[in-house]
Amino acid sequence: MMRSLNEYMAMSYRMEIVEDKDEGGYVVSFPDLPGCLTCGETMKSAVANARDAKKTWLETSIEDGIEIQEPDSLEDSLDSLSCGSA
């Protein structure tokens, strides 16, 4: 079932911020939202741009009927990082 934009916006999607050493500034992406990325000259502007990019990505996906993945829980992320015992 498709949720509303406000419901998706309230979810805690993991945000990855990487410093762009070649061009300067920062690149921000949301791994659970394929193709949702943006950049900014400062960390603050990159995060602000990321909020706008997330909203636009979600709006477009809802309008186009694209299935939107809910964010992975922190527990799921930690489970995927755990090592098996020898």
mmCIF file of C-alpha atoms in Angstrom:
data_model
loop_
_atom_site.group_PDB
_atom_site.id
_atom_site.type_symbol
_atom_site.label_atom_id
_atom_site.label_comp_id
_atom_site.label_asym_id
_atom_site.label_seq_id
_atom_site.Cartn_x
_atom_site.Cartn_y
_atom_site.Cartn_z
ATOM 1 C CA MET A 1 0.000 0.000 0.000
ATOM 2 C CA MET A 2 1.323 3.396 -1.012
ATOM 3 C CA ARG A 3 1.693 5.846 1.869
ATOM 4 C CA SER A 4 1.247 9.615 1.732
ATOM 5 C CA LEU A 5 4.087 12.036 1.033
ATOM 6 C CA ASN A 6 4.002 13.207 4.655
ATOM 7 C CA GLU A 7 4.292 9.624 5.913
ATOM 8 C CA TYR A 8 7.325 8.960 3.699
ATOM 9 C CA MET A 9 8.913 12.304 4.642
ATOM 10 C CA ALA A 10 8.582 11.406 8.329
ATOM 11 C CA MET A 11 10.525 8.169 7.827
ATOM 12 C CA SER A 12 14.221 8.155 8.716
ATOM 13 C CA TYR A 13 15.916 7.335 5.435
ATOM 14 C CA ARG A 14 19.675 6.930 5.810
ATOM 15 C CA MET A 15 21.533 9.875 4.318
ATOM 16 C CA GLU A 16 25.116 9.429 3.089
ATOM 17 C CA ILE A 17 27.269 12.540 2.858
ATOM 18 C CA VAL A 18 30.583 12.415 1.015
ATOM 19 C CA GLU A 19 33.058 15.241 0.646
ATOM 20 C CA ASP A 20 33.799 15.957 -3.020
ATOM 21 C CA LYS A 21 37.563 16.492 -2.907
ATOM 22 C CA ASP A 22 37.803 17.174 -6.661
ATOM 23 C CA GLU A 23 35.013 19.715 -7.140
ATOM 24 C CA GLY A 24 34.646 20.885 -3.536
ATOM 25 C CA GLY A 25 31.525 20.738 -1.428
ATOM 26 C CA TYR A 26 29.541 17.668 -0.476
ATOM 27 C CA VAL A 27 27.481 15.034 -2.286
ATOM 28 C CA VAL A 28 24.445 13.602 -0.498
ATOM 29 C CA SER A 29 22.522 10.450 -1.388
ATOM 30 C CA PHE A 30 19.819 8.243 0.097
ATOM 31 C CA PRO A 31 20.767 4.574 -0.492
ATOM 32 C CA ASP A 32 17.147 3.415 -0.060
ATOM 33 C CA LEU A 33 15.937 5.910 -2.703
ATOM 34 C CA PRO A 34 17.761 4.975 -5.947
ATOM 35 C CA GLY A 35 18.947 7.997 -7.888
ATOM 36 C CA CYS A 36 18.059 10.463 -5.138
ATOM 37 C CA LEU A 37 21.172 12.577 -4.755
ATOM 38 C CA THR A 38 22.203 16.185 -4.582
ATOM 39 C CA CYS A 39 25.121 18.351 -3.525
ATOM 40 C CA GLY A 40 25.979 21.581 -1.758
ATOM 41 C CA GLU A 41 28.955 23.850 -1.235
ATOM 42 C CA THR A 42 28.738 23.485 2.545
ATOM 43 C CA MET A 43 27.552 20.652 4.778
ATOM 44 C CA LYS A 44 24.568 22.801 5.814
ATOM 45 C CA SER A 45 23.521 23.585 2.237
ATOM 46 C CA ALA A 46 24.031 19.947 1.179
ATOM 47 C CA VAL A 47 21.702 18.715 3.941
ATOM 48 C CA ALA A 48 19.091 21.380 3.080
ATOM 49 C CA ASN A 49 19.310 20.397 -0.596
ATOM 50 C CA ALA A 50 18.986 16.742 0.420
ATOM 51 C CA ARG A 51 15.652 17.417 2.136
ATOM 52 C CA ASP A 52 14.372 19.066 -1.053
ATOM 53 C CA ALA A 53 15.714 16.242 -3.227
ATOM 54 C CA LYS A 54 14.086 13.614 -0.988
ATOM 55 C CA LYS A 55 10.732 15.399 -1.169
ATOM 56 C CA THR A 56 10.899 15.788 -4.953
ATOM 57 C CA TRP A 57 11.995 12.157 -5.411
ATOM 58 C CA LEU A 58 9.119 10.914 -3.235
ATOM 59 C CA GLU A 59 6.532 13.189 -4.916
ATOM 60 C CA THR A 60 7.566 11.983 -8.367
ATOM 61 C CA SER A 61 7.582 8.335 -7.322
ATOM 62 C CA ILE A 62 4.089 8.637 -5.808
ATOM 63 C CA GLU A 63 2.755 10.424 -8.912
ATOM 64 C CA ASP A 64 4.292 7.791 -11.212
ATOM 65 C CA GLY A 65 3.116 4.867 -9.066
ATOM 66 C CA ILE A 66 6.670 3.676 -8.416
ATOM 67 C CA GLU A 67 7.065 1.388 -5.409
ATOM 68 C CA ILE A 68 8.932 3.176 -2.637
ATOM 69 C CA GLN A 69 11.129 1.131 -0.340
ATOM 70 C CA GLU A 70 10.761 1.912 3.333
ATOM 71 C CA PRO A 71 14.028 2.654 5.114
ATOM 72 C CA ASP A 72 16.022 -0.208 6.581
ATOM 73 C CA SER A 73 15.879 -0.254 10.345
ATOM 74 C CA LEU A 74 19.068 0.304 12.310
ATOM 75 C CA GLU A 75 18.788 -3.278 13.567
ATOM 76 C CA ASP A 76 18.707 -4.595 9.975
ATOM 77 C CA SER A 77 21.763 -2.498 9.116
ATOM 78 C CA LEU A 78 23.665 -3.770 12.140
ATOM 79 C CA ASP A 79 22.643 -7.383 11.428
ATOM 80 C CA SER A 80 24.043 -7.113 7.902
ATOM 81 C CA LEU A 81 27.370 -5.930 9.320
ATOM 82 C CA SER A 82 27.740 -8.689 11.906
ATOM 83 C CA CYS A 83 30.314 -11.373 11.229
ATOM 84 C CA GLY A 84 29.650 -15.079 11.512
ATOM 85 C CA SER A 85 31.485 -16.991 14.198
ATOM 86 C CA ALA A 86 34.338 -19.270 13.153
#
